[in-house]
Short mmCIF file of C-alpha atoms in Angstrom, two decimals:
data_model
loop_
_atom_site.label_atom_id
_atom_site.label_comp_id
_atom_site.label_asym_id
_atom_site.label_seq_id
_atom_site.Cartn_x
_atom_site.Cartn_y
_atom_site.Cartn_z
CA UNK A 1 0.00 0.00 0.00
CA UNK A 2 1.33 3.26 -0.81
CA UNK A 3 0.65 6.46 1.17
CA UNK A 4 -1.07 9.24 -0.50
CA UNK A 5 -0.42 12.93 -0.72
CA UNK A 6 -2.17 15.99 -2.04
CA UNK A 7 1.45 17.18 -3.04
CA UNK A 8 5.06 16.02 -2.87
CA UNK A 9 8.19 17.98 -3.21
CA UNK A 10 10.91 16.57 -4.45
CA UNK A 11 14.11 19.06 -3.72
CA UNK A 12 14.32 20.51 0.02
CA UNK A 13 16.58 23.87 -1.17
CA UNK A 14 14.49 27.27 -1.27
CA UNK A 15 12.19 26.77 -4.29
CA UNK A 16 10.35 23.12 -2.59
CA UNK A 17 10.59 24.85 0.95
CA UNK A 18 8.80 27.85 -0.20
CA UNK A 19 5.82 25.78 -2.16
CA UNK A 20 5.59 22.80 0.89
CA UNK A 21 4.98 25.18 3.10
CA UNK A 22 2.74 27.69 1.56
CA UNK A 23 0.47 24.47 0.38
CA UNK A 24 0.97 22.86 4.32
CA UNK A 25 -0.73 25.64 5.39
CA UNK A 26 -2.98 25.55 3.28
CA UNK A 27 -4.46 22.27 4.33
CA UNK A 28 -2.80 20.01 1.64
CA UNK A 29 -1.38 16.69 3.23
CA UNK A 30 2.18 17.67 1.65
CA UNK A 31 5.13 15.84 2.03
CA UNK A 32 9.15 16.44 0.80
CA UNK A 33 11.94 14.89 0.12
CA UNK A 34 15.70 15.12 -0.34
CA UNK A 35 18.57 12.77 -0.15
CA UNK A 36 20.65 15.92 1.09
CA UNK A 37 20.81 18.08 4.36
CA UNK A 38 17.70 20.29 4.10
CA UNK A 39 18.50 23.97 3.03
CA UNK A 40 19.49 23.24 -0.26
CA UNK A 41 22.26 24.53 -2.33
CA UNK A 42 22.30 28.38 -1.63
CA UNK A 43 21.97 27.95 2.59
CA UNK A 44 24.10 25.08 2.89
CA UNK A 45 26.76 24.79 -0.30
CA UNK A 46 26.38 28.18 -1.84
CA UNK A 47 25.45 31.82 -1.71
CA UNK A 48 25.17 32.32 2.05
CA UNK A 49 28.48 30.50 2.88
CA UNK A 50 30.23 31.77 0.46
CA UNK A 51 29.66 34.94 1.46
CA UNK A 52 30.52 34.38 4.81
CA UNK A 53 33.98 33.67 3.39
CA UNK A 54 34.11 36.19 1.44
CA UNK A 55 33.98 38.87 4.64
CA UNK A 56 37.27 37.76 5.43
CA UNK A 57 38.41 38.60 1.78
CA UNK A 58 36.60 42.36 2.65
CA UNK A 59 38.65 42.86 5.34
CA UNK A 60 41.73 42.14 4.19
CA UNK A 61 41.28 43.82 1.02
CA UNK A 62 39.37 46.84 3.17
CA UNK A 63 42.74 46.70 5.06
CA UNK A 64 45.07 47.06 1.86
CA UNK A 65 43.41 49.55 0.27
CA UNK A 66 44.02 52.29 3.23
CA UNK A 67 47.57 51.39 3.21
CA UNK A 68 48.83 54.56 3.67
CA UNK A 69 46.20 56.55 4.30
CA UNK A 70 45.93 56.13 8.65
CA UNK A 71 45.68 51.40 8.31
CA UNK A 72 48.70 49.01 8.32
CA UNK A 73 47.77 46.23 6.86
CA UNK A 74 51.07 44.55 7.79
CA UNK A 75 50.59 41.00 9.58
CA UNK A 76 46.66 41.28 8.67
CA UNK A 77 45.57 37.67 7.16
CA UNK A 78 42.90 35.14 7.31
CA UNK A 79 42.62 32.28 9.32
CA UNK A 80 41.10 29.78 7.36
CA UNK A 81 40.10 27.16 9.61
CA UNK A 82 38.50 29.92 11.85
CA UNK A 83 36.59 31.58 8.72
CA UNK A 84 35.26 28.00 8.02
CA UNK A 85 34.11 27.35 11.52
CA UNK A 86 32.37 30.67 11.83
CA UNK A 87 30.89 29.77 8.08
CA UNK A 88 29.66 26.47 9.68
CA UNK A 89 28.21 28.34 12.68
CA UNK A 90 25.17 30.17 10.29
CA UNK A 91 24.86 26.39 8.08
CA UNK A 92 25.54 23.56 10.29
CA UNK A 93 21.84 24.78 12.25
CA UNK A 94 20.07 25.24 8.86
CA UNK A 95 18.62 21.59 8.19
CA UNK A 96 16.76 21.55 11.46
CA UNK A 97 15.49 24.91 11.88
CA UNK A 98 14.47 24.18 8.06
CA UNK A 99 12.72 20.48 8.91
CA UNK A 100 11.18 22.22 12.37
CA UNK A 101 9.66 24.86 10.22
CA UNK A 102 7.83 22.22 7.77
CA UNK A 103 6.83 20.10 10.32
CA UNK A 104 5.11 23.15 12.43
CA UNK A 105 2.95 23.80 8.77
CA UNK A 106 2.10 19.96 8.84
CA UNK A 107 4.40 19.26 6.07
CA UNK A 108 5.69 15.44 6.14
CA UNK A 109 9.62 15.74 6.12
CA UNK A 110 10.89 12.87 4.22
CA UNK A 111 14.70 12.00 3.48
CA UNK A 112 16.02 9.72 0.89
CA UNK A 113 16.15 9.28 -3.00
CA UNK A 114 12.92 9.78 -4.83
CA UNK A 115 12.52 8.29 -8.41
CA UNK A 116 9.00 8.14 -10.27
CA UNK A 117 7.63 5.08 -10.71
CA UNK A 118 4.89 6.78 -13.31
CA UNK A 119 2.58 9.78 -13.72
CA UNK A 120 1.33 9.88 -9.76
CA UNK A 121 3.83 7.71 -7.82
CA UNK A 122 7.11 7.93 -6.77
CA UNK A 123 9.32 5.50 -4.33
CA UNK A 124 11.89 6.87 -1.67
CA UNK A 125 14.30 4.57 -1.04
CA UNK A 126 11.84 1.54 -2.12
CA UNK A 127 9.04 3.17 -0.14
CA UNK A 128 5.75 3.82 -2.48
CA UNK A 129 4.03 7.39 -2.42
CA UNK A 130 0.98 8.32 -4.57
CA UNK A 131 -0.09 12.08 -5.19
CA UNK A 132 -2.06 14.04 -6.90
CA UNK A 133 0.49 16.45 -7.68
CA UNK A 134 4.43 16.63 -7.54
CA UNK A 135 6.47 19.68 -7.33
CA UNK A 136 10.37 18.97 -8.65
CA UNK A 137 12.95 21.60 -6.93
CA UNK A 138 16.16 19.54 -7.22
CA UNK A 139 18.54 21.98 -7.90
CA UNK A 140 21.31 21.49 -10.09
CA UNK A 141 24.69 19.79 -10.33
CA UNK A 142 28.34 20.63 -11.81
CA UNK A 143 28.13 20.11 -15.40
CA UNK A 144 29.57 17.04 -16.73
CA UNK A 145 32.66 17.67 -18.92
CA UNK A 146 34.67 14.89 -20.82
CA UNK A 147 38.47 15.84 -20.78
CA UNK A 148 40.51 12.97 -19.07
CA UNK A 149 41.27 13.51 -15.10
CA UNK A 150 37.94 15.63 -15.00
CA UNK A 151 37.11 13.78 -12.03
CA UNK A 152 40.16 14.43 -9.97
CA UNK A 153 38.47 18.41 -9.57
CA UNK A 154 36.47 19.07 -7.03
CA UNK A 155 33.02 20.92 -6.97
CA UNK A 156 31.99 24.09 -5.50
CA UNK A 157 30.18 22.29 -2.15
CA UNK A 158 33.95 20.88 -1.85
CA UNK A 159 35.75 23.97 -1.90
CA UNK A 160 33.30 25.79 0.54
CA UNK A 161 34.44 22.74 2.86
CA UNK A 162 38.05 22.99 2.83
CA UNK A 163 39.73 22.85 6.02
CA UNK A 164 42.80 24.29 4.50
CA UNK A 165 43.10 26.48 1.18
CA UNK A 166 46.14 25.48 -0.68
CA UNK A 167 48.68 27.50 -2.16
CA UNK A 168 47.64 27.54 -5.79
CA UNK A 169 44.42 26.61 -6.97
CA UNK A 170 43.34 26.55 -10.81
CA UNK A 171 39.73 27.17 -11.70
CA UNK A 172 37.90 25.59 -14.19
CA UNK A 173 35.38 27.93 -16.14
CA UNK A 174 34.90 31.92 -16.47
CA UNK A 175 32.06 32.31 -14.04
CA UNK A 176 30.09 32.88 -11.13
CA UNK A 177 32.07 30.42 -9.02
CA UNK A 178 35.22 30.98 -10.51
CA UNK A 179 35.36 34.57 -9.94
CA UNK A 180 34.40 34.40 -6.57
CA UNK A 181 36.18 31.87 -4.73
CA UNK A 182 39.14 33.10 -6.77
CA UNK A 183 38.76 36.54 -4.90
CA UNK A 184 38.66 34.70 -1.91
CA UNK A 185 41.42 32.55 -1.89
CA UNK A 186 43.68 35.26 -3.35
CA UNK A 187 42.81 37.52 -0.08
CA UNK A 188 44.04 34.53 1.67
CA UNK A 189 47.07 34.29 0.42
CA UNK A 190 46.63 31.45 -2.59
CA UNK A 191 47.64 32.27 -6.00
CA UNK A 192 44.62 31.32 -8.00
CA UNK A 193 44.72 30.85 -11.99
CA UNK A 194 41.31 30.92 -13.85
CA UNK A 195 41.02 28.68 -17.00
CA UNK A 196 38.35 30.21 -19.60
CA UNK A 197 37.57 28.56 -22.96
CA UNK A 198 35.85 31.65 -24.34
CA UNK A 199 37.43 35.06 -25.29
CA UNK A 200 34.91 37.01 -22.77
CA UNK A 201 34.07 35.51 -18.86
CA UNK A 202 30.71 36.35 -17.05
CA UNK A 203 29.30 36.97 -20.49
CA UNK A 204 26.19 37.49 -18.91
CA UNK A 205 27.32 41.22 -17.39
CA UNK A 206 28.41 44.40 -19.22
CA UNK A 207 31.79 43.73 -21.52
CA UNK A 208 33.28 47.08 -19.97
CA UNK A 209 32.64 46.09 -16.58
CA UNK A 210 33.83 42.90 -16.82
CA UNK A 211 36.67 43.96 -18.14
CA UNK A 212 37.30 46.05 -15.19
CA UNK A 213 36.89 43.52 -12.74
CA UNK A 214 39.37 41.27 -14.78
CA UNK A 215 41.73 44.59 -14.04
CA UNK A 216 41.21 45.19 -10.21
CA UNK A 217 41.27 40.92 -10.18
CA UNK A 218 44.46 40.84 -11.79
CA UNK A 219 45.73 43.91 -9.34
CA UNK A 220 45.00 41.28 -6.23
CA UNK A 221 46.90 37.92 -7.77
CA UNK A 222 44.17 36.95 -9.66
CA UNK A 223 45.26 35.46 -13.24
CA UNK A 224 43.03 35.14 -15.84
CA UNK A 225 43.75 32.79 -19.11
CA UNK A 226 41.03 33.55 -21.89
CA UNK A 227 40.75 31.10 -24.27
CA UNK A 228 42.44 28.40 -22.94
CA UNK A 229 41.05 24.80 -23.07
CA UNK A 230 41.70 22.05 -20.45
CA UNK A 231 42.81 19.04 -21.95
CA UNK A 232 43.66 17.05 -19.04
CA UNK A 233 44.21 16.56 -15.46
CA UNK A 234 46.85 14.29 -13.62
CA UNK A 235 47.86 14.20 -10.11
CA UNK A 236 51.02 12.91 -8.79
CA UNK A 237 51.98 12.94 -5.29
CA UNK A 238 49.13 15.97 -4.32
CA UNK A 239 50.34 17.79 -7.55
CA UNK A 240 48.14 18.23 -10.23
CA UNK A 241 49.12 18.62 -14.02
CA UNK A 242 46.49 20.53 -15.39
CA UNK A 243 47.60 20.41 -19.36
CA UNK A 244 45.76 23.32 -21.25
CA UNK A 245 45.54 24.30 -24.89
CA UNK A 246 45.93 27.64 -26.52
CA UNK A 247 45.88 29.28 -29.78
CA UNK A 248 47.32 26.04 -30.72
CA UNK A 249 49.84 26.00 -28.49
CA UNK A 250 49.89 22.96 -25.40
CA UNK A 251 51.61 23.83 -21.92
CA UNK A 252 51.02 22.57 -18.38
CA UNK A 253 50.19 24.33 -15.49
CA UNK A 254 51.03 23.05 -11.93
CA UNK A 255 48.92 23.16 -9.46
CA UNK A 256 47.76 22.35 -5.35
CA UNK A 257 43.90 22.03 -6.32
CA UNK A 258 41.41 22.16 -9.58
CA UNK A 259 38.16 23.82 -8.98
CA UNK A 260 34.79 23.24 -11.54
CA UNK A 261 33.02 26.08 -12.07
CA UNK A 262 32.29 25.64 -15.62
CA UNK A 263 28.71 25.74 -15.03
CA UNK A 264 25.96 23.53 -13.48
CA UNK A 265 22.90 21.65 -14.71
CA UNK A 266 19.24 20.60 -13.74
CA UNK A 267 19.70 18.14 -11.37
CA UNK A 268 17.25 15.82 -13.00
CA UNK A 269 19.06 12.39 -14.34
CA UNK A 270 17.86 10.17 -11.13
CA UNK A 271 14.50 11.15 -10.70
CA UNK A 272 13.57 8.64 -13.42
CA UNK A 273 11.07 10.92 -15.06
CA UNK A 274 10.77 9.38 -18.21
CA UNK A 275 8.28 6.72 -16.01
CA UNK A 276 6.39 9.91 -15.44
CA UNK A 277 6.41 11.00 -19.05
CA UNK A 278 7.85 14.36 -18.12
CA UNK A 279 9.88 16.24 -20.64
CA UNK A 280 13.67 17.45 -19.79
CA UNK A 281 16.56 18.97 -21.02
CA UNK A 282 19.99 20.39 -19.09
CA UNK A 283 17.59 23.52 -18.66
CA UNK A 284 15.52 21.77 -16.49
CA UNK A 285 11.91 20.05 -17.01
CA UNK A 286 9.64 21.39 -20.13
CA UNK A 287 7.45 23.68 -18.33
CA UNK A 288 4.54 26.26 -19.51
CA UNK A 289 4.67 29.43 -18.36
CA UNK A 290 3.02 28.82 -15.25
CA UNK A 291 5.26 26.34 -14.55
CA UNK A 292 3.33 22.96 -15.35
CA UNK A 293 5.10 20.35 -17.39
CA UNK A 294 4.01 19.84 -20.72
CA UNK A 295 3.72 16.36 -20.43
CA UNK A 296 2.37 15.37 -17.01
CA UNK A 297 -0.16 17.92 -15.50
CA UNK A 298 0.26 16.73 -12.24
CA UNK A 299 3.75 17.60 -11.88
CA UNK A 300 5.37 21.33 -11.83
CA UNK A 301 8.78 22.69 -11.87
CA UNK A 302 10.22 25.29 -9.87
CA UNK A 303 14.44 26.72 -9.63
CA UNK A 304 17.28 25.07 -11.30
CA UNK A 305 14.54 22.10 -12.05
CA UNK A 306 12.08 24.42 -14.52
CA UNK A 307 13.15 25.42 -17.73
CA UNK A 308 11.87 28.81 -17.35
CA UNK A 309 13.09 32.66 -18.92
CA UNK A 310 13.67 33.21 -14.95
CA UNK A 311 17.65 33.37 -14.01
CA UNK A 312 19.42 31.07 -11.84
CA UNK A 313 19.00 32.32 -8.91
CA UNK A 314 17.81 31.86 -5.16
CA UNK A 315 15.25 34.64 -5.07
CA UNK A 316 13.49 33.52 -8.63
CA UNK A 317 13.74 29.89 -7.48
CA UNK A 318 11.41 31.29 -4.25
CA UNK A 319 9.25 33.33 -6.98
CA UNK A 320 8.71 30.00 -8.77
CA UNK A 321 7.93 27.61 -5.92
CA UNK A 322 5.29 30.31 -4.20
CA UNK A 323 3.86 30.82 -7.99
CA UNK A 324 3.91 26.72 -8.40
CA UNK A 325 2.52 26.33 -5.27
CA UNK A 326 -0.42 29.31 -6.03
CA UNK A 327 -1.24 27.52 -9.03
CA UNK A 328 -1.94 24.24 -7.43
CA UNK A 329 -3.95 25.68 -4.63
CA UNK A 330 -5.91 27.70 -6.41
CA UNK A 331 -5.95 26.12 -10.11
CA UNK A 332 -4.88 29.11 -11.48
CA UNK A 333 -2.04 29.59 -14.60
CA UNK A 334 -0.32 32.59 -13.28
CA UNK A 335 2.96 33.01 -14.92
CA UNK A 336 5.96 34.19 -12.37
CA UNK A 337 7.15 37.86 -13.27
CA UNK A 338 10.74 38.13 -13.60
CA UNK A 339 11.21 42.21 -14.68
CA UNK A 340 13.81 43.92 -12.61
CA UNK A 341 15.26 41.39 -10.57
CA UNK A 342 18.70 41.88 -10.48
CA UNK A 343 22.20 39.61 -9.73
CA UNK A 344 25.38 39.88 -8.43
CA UNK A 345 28.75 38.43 -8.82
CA UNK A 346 30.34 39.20 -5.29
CA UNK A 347 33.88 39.78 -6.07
CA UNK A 348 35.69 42.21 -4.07
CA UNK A 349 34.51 44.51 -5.51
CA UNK A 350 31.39 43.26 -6.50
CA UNK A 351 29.73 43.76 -10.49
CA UNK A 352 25.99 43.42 -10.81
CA UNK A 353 23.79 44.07 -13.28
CA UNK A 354 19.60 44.05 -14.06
CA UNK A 355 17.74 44.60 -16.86
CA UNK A 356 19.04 44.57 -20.19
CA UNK A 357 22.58 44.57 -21.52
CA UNK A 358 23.00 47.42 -24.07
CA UNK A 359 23.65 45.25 -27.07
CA UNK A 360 20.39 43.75 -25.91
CA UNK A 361 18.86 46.97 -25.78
CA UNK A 362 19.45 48.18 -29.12
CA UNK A 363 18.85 44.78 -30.72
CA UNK A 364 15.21 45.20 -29.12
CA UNK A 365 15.04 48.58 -31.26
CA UNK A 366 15.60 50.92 -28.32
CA UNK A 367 16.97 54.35 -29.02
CA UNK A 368 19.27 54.23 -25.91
CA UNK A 369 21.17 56.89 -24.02
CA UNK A 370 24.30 55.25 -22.47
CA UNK A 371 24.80 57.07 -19.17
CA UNK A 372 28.65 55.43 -18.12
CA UNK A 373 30.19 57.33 -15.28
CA UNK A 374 33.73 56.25 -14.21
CA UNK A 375 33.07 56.30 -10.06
CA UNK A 376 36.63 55.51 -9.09
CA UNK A 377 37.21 59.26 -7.73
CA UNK A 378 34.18 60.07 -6.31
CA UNK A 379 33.76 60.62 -2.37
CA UNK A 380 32.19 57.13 -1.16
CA UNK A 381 35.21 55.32 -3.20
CA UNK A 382 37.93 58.21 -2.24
CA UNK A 383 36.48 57.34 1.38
CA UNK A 384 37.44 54.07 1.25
CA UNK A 385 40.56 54.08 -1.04
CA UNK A 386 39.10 52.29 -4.17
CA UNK A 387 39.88 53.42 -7.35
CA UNK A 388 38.34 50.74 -9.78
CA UNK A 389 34.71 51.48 -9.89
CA UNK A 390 32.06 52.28 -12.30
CA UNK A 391 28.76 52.65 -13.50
CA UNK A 392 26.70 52.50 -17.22
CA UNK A 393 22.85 53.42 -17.05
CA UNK A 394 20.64 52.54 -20.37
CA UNK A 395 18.00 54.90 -20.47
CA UNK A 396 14.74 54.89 -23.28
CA UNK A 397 15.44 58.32 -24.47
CA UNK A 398 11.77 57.65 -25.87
CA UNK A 399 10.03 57.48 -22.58
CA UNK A 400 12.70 58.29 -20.38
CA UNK A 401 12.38 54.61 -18.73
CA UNK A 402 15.50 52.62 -17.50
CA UNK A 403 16.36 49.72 -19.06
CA UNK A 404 19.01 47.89 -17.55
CA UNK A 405 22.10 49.49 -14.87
CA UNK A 406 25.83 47.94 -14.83
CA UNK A 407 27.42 48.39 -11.48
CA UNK A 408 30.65 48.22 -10.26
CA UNK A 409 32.17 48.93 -7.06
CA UNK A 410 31.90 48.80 -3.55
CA UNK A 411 28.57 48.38 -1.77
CA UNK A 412 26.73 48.59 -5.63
CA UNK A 413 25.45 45.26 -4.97
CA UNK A 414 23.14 47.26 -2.79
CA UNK A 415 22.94 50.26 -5.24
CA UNK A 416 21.43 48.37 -8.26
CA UNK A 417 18.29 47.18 -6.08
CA UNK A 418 17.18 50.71 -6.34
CA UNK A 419 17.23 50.14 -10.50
CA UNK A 420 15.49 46.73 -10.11
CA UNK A 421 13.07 48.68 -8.06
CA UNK A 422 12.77 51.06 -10.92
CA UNK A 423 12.46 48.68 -13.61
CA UNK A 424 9.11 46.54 -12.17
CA UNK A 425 7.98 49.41 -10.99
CA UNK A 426 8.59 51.47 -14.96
CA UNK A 427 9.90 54.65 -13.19
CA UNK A 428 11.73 57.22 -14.84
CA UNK A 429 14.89 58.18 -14.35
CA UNK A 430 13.85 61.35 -13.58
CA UNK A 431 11.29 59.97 -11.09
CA UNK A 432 14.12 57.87 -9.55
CA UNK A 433 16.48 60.96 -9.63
CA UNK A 434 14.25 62.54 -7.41
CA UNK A 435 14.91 60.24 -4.72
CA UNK A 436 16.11 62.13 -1.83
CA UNK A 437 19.26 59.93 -0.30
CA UNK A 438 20.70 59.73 3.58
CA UNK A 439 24.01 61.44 2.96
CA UNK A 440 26.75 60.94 2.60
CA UNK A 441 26.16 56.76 1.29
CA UNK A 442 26.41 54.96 -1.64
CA UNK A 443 22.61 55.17 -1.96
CA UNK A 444 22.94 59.60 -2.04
CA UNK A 445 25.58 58.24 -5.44
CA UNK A 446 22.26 57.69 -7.38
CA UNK A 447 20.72 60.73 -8.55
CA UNK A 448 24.26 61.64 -10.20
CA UNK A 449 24.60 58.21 -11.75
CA UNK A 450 21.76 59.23 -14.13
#
């Protein structure tokens, strides 16, 4: 006999949370599931402990940059093991507080592997569950690659659990992770090498931005090598061989530890969903816009799972799962909105971006004013000795609207939530100029960014 639900959630990160919860309280008999700590990737193996380690980069690199100017940053350095135990201090509680907070909505905490078994069942760990509907928040994984000794990296959860950072660490890949673990481990004292196939990394943010941060990265021990292929991996006595290919040309680089962060995937391969005839792709499951599979009606798709116009990201997986959830409550086919949210890469310091890129803008037909503004001399920077900052505004000269904002600098990973603000909201930029700022902060920077 097999126990029957109203929903089950398969994924226990942010997105299934979110939906179990909402639909718990609703009065649904709910249940979830994960094989993994619950919390999910961005509590537990991701954006909150990562930035936890990246504080001690901000001090040290707070440190250096008012060398001179009153701070000696002489002796100043971070203790690694210490930064990981006061990183484990905020995630080790997570799981339970998590499980404690689905049990008080009446949600049934489950914990093993779920696979489908067909349209409305599923079995955890050869247990059988029937329901009428299924939610699938899985999250995603590393991306497979192919090049011999890919195995011998290890994956961003891995790195966020190193007792000790080596010396010299390669990364694999011209992103998120990349980027910022390299700024960490070069404020503590590694020398860290990242590996990019492609001619431009974090092609997702402004060119001329990025291009900045590659600077200011480079200024802190930070080595970038653009196109550059990995051909292999070897290890020999705790030294790896990395062997890398370039403009024809094959060297090898030696290093104490090889990082993936050449992207991640929809965690989807053991979840068996073909015996649920559910569509799938590395994008995640085949969802309408309202996030129902296009194959299976009883099952949705929220986060890294859905294959959705949303980004990857923790507060649009939370977007999805309350929208998912919504839907099944009410049998409704509201679509999640996704206009003005903004991301973040949190180097040190940090570039962010919302809205659209201007190649993007004037592809769409947009007659665009490019408002750039080099903020490397101006007071809150001067303040705090940083010289590499920046800013580029697209504005509608049609309708004065904003249509995307490129930040940065210090503390702009802050600033750009007043432009995602602006965006949903389809202010002006003389309505958002008007904005009368505490002073002096980053935020009182605004008005004379546009």
């Amino acid at each position: 006999m097999s126990e029957t639900y109203d929903l089950i959630v398969i994924g226990a990160g942010m997105a299934g949370v979110a939906a179990a919860n909402k639909c718990g309280a609703a009065g649904w008999r709910v249940a979830i599931v994960d094989a993994l700590p619950y919390g999910g990737t961005c509590a537990l193996r991701g954006c909150d402990p990562k930035k936890i380690l990246r504080r001690g980069a901000e001090i040290v690199d707070a440190a250096r940059l008012m060398d001179g100017k009153g701070i000696d940053p002489d002796g100043l350095s971070i203790n690694w093991s210490d930064l990981m135990a006061h990183k484990r201090g905020f995630t080790d509680p997570v799981p339970d507080k998590m499980e404690k907070g689905l049990t008080g909505n009446g949600v049934e905490t489950l914990h093993g592997t779920a696979q489908f078994t067909g349209p409305n069942t599923l079995e955890v760990d050869g247990n059988a569950y029937e329901s009428r509907r299924f939610l699938v928040a899985a999250g995603a994984i590393p991306r497979p690659v192919t090049f011999a000794g890919a195995d011998l990296m290890i994956d961003s959860t891995d790195f966020l659990n190193l007792e000790a950072l080596p010396k010299r660490i390669l990364f694999v890949g011209g992103g998120f992770v990349s980027f910022e673990f390299a700024h960490i481990a070069a404020r503590a004292g590694a020398a860290p090498v990242i590996v990019d196939r492609g001619a431009r990394p974090l092609n997702a943010f402004d060119p001329d931005l990025v291009e900045m941060l590659i600077e200011r990265s480079a200024g802190v021990g930070v080595e970038l090598r653009r196109e550059t292929e990995i051909v292999s991996i070897m290890e020999t006595d705790g030294v790896f061989m990395v062997e890398v290919k370039s403009s024809g040309e094959t060297r090898t680089i030696e290093t104490d530890l090889v990082v993936h962060g050449a992207g991640r995937i929809a965690a989807l391969a053991d979840l068996n969903l073909e015996a649920a005839d559910v569509a799938y792709g590395d994008k995640g499951i085949a969802v309408a816009p309202h996030l129902q599979s296009t194959t299976n009606s009883a099952v949705f798709a929220a986060g890294d799972s859905a294959d959705t116009k949303g980004m990857p990201l923790t507060p649009v997986a939370v977007i999805e799962g309350k929208v998912a959830a919504s839907n099944m409550l009410k049998d409704a086919q509201t679509a999640p909105d996704y206009v003005g949210i903004p991301t973040a890469v949190f180097t040190v310091p940090e570039l962010a971006r919302v809205g659209m890129l201007e190649a993007e803008a004037r592809e769409a037909g947009h007659d665009v004013d490019v408002r750039f503004t080099d903020t490397g001399g101006w007071y809150s920077n001067y303040r705090i000795g940083e010289k590499s900052a920046a800013a580029k505004v697209l504005v509608d000269k049609l309708d004065d609207k904003i249509l995307g904002a490129h930040l940065f600098g210090p503390e702009y990973g802050e600033l750009i939530n007043f432009f995602g603000l602006a965006i949903k909201l389809g202010l002006t930029a003389k309505q958002l100029k008007s904005m009368t700022a505490v002073y002096p902060s980053v935020g009182s920077d605004l008005g004379s960014l546009l």
